[in-house]
PDB file of C-alpha atoms in Angstrom:
ATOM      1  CA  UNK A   1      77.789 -19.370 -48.097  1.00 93.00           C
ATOM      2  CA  UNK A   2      80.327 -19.126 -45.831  1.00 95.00           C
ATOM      3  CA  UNK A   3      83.230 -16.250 -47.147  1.00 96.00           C
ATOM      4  CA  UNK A   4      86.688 -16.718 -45.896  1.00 95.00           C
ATOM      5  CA  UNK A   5      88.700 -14.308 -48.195  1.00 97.00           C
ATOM      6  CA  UNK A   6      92.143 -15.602 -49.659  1.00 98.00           C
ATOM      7  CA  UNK A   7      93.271 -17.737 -47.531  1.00 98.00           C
ATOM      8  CA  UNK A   8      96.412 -19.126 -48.072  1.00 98.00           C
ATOM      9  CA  UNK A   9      96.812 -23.021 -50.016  1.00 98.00           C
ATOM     10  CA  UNK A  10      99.490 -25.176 -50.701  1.00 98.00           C
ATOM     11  CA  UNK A  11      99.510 -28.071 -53.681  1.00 98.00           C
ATOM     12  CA  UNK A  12     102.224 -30.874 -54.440  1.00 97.00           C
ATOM     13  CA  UNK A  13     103.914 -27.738 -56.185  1.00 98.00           C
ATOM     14  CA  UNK A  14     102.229 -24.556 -55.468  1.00 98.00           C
ATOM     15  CA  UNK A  15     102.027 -22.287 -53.335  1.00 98.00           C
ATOM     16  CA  UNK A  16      98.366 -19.818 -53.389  1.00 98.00           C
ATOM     17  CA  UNK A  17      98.511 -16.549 -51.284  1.00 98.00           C
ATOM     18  CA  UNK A  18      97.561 -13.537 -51.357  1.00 98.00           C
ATOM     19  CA  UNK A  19      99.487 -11.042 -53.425  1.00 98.00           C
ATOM     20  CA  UNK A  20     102.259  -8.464 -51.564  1.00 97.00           C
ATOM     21  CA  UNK A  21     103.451  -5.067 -52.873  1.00 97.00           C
ATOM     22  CA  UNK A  22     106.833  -6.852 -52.794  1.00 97.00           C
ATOM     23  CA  UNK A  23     105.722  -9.391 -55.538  1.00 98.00           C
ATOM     24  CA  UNK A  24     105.351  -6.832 -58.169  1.00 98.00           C
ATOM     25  CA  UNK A  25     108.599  -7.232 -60.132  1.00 98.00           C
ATOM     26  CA  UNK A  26     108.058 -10.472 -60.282  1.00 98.00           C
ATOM     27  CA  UNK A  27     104.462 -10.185 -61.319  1.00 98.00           C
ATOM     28  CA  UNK A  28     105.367  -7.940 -64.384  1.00 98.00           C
ATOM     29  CA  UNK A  29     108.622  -9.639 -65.163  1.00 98.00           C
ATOM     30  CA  UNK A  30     106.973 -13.362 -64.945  1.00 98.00           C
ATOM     31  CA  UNK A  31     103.395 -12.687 -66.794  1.00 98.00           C
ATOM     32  CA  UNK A  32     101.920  -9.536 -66.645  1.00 98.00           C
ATOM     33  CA  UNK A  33     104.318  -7.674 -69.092  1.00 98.00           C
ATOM     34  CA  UNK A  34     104.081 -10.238 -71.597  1.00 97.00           C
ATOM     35  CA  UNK A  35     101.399  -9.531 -74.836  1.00 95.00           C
ATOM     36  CA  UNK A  36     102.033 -12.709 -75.491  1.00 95.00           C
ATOM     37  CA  UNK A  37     100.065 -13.801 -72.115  1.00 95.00           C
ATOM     38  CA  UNK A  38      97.145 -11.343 -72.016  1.00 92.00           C
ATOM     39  CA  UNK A  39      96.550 -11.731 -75.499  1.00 89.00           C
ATOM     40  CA  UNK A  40      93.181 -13.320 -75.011  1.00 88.00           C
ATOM     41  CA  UNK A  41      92.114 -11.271 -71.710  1.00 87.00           C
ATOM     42  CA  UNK A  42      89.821  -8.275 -71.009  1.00 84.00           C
ATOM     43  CA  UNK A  43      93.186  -6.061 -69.997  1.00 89.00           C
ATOM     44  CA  UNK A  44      96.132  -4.968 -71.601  1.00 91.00           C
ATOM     45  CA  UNK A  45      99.922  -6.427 -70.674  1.00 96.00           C
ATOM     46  CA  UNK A  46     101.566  -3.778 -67.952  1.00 97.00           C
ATOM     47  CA  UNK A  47     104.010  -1.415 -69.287  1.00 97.00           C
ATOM     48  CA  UNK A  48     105.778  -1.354 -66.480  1.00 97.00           C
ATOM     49  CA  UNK A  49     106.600  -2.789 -63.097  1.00 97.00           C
ATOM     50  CA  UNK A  50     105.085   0.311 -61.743  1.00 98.00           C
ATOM     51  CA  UNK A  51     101.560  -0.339 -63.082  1.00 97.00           C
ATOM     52  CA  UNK A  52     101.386  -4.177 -61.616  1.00 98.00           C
ATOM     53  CA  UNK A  53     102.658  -2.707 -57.487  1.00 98.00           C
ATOM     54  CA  UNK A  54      99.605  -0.604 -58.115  1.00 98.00           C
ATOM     55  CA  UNK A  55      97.158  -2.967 -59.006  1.00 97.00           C
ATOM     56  CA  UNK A  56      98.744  -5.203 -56.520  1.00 98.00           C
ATOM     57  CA  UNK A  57      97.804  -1.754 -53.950  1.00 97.00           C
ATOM     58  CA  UNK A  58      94.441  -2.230 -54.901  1.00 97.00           C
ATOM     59  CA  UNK A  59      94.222  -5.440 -54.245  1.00 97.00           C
ATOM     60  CA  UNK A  60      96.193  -5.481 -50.516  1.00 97.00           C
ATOM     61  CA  UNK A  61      93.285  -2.738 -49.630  1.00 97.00           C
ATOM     62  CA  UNK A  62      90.393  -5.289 -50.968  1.00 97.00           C
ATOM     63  CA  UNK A  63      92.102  -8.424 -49.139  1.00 98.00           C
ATOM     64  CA  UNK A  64      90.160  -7.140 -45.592  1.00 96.00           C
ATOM     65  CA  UNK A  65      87.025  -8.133 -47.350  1.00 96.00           C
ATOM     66  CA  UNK A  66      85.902 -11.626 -46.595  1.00 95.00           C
ATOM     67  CA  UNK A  67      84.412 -11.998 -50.413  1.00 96.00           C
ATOM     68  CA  UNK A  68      87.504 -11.223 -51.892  1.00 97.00           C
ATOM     69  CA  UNK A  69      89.572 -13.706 -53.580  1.00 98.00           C
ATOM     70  CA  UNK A  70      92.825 -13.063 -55.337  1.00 98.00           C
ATOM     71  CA  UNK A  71      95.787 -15.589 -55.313  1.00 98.00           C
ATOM     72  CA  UNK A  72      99.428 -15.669 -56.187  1.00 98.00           C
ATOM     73  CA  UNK A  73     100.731 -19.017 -58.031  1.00 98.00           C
ATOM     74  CA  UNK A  74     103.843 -19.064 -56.493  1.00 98.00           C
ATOM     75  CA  UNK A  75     105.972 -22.039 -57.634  1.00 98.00           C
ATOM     76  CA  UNK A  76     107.698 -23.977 -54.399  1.00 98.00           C
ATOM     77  CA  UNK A  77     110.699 -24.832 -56.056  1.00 97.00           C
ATOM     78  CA  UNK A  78     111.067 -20.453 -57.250  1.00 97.00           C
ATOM     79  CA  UNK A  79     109.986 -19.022 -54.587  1.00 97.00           C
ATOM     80  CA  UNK A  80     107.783 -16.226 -56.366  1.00 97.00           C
ATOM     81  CA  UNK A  81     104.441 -16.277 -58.061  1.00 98.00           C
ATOM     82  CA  UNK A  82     104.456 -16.823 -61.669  1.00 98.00           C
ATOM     83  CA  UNK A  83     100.577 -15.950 -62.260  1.00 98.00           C
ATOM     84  CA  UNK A  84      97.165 -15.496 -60.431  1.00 98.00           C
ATOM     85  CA  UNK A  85      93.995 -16.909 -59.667  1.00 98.00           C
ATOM     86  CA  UNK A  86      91.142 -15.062 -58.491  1.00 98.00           C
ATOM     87  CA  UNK A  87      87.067 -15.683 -58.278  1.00 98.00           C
ATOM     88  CA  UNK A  88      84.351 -13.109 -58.019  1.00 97.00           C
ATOM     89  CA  UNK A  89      80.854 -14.148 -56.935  1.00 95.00           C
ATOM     90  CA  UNK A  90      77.753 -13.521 -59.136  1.00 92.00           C
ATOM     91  CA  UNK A  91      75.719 -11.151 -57.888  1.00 83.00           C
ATOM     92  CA  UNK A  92      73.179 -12.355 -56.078  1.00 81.00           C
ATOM     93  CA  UNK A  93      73.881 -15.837 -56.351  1.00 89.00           C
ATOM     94  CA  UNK A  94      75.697 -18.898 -54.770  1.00 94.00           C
ATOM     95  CA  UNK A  95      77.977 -18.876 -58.068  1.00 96.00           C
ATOM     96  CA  UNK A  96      81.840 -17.900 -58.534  1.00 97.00           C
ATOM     97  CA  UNK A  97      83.768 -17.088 -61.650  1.00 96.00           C
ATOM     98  CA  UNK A  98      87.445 -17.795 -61.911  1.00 98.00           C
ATOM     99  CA  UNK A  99      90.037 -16.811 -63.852  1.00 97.00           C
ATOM    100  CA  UNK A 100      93.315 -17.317 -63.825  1.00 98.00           C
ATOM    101  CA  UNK A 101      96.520 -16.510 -65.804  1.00 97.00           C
ATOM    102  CA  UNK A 102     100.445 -17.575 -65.822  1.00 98.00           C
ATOM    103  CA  UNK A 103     103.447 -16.964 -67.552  1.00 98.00           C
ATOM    104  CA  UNK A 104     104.429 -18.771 -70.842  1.00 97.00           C
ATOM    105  CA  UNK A 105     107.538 -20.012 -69.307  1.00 97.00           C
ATOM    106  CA  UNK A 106     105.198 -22.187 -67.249  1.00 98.00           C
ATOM    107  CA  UNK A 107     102.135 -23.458 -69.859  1.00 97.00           C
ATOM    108  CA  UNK A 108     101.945 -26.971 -70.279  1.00 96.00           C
ATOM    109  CA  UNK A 109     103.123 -28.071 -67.101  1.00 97.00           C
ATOM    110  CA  UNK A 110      99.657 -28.518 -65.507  1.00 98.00           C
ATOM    111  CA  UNK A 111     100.351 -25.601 -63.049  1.00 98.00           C
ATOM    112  CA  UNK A 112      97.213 -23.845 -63.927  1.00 98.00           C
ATOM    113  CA  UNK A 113      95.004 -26.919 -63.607  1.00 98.00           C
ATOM    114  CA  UNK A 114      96.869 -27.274 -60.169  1.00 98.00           C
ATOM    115  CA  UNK A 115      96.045 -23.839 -59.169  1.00 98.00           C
ATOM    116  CA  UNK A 116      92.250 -23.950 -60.225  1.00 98.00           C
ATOM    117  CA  UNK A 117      91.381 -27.525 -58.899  1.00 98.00           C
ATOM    118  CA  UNK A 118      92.469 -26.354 -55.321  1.00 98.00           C
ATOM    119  CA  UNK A 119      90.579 -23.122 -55.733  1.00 98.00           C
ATOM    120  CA  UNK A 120      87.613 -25.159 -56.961  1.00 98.00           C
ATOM    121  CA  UNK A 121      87.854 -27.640 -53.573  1.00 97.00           C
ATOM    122  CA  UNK A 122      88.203 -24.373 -51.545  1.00 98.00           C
ATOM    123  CA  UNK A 123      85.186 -22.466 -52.656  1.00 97.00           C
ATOM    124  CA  UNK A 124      83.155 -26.046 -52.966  1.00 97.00           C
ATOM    125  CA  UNK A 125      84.289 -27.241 -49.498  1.00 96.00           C
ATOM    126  CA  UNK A 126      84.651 -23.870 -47.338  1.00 96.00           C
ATOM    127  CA  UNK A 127      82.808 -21.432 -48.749  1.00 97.00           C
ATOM    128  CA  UNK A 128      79.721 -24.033 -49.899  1.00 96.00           C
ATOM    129  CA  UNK A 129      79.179 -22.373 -53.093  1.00 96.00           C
ATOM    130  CA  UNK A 130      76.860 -23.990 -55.632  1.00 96.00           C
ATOM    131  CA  UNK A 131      78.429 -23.549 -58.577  1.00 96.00           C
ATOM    132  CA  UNK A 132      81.661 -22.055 -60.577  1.00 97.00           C
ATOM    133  CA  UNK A 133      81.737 -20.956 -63.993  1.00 96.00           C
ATOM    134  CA  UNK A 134      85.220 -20.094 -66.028  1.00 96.00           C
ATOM    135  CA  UNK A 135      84.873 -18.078 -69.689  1.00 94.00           C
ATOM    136  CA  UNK A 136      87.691 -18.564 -72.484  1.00 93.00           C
ATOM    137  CA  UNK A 137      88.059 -16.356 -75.838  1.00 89.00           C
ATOM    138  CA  UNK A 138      87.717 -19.179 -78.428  1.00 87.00           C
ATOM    139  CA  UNK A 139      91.037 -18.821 -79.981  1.00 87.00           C
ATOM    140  CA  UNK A 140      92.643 -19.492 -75.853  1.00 92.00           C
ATOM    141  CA  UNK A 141      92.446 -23.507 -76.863  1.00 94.00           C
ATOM    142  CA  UNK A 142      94.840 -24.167 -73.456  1.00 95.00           C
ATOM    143  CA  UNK A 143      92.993 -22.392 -71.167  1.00 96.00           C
ATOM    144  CA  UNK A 144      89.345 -24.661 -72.559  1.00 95.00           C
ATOM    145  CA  UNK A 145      91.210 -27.744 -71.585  1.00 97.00           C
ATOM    146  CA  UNK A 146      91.972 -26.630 -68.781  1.00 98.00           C
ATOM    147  CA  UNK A 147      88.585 -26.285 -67.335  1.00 97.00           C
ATOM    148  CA  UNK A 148      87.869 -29.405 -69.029  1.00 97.00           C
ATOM    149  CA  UNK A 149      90.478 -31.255 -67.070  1.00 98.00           C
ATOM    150  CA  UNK A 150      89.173 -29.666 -64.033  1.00 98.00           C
ATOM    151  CA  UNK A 151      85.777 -31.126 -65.034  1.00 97.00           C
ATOM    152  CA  UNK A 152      83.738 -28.095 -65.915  1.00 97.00           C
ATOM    153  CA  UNK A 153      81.679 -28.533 -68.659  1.00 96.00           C
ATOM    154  CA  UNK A 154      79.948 -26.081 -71.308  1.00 93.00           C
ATOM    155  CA  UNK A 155      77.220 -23.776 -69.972  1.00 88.00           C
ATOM    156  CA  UNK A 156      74.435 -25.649 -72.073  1.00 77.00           C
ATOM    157  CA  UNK A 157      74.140 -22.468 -75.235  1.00 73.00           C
ATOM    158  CA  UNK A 158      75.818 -20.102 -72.880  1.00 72.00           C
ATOM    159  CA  UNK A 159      78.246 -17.484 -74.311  1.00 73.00           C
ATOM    160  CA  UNK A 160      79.120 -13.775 -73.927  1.00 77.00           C
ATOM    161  CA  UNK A 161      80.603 -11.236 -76.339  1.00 80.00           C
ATOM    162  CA  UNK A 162      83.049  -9.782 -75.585  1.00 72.00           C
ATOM    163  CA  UNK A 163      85.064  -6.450 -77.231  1.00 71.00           C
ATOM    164  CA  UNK A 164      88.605  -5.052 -76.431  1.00 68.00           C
ATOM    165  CA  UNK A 165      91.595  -3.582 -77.461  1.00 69.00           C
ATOM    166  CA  UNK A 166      92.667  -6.591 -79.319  1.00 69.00           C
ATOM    167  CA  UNK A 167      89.303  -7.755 -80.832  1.00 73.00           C
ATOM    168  CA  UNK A 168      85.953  -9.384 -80.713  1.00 76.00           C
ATOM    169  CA  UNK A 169      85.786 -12.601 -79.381  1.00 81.00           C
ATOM    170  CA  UNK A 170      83.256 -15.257 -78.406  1.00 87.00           C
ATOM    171  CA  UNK A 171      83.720 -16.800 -75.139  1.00 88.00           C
ATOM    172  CA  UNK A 172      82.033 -20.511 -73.988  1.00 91.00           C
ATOM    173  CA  UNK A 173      81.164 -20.309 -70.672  1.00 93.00           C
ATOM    174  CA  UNK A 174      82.137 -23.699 -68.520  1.00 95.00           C
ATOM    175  CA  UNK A 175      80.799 -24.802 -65.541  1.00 96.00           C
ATOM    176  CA  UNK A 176      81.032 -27.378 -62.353  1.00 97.00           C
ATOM    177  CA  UNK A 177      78.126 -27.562 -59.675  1.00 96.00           C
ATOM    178  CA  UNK A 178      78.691 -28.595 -56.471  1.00 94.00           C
ATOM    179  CA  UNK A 179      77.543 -32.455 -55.877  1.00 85.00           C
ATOM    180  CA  UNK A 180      78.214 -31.941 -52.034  1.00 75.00           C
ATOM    181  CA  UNK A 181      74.957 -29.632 -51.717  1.00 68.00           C
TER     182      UNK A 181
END
């Protein structure tokens, strides 16, 4: 594989970046401050602007590695990111997982499928990964069809368990293999 970090992509309507420090009021005022958005994810909605500039810290110091990959979806016509996008390779293997998220103001619109089809080119096409797999709690319907539309498939039997703050819930693990290796 060949890592190139998070470089920056552009779509009919999106812009995908990396994250600044100066993006996090609109970070917690646009998705991550909303229950209603992270109701289905492994962490909790931020309680404050102050807790997304610090992730978003984090994840400046982590954007000099060349295997890190963490995107704003920043709408063109806005100007400011209205969710994320980020993959993490498997360890040991040629094999990504995204996962993305966006603010309800935006579902629907078929920003998110936007979003993940150019990350999918990017990793399949620059980085030459093999494969990319995506996880959804069962109840998170939108975010399925998504992948679906992206043409990932179900992980033949594959699911994991998975226990938080809000619940148990079964997640289907999708997947897309690269034809071009």
């Amino acid at each position: 594989m060949k890592h190139q970090g998070t470089v920056p992509m552009e779509t009919q309507r999106l812009l995908l970046r990396r994250f600044e420090l100066c993006d996090s009021e609109a970070m917690f005022r646009n998705w991550a401050g909303h229950p209603v958005v992270t109701q289905y994810l492994t962490w909790d909605a931020h309680q404050s602007e102050k807790e997304s500039r610090q992730l978003l810290s984090k994840w400046s110091k982590q954007y000099r590695r060349r295997n890190f990959y963490e995107w704003a979806i920043e709408l063109k016509e806005l100007g400011e990111p209205i969710g994320s996008i980020g993959a993490v390779q498997i360890s040991g293997r040629q094999t990504f997982e995204v996962g993305y998220c966006i603010g309800e103001r935006w579902w629907g619109q078929g920003l998110t499928l936007e979003a993940l089809q150019a990350v999918i080119r990017f990793l399949f096409q620059e980085v030459r990964c093999r494969r990319i797999e995506a996880k959804y709690a069962e109840g998170n319907l939108a975010s399925m069809r998504v992948m679906q539309k992206a043409g990932m498939c179900p992980k033949s039997g594959e699911e994991v368990f998975l226990s938080t703050d809000k619940g148990f819930f079964t997640c289907p693990i999708y997947e897309i293999r690269n034809e071009l290796l």
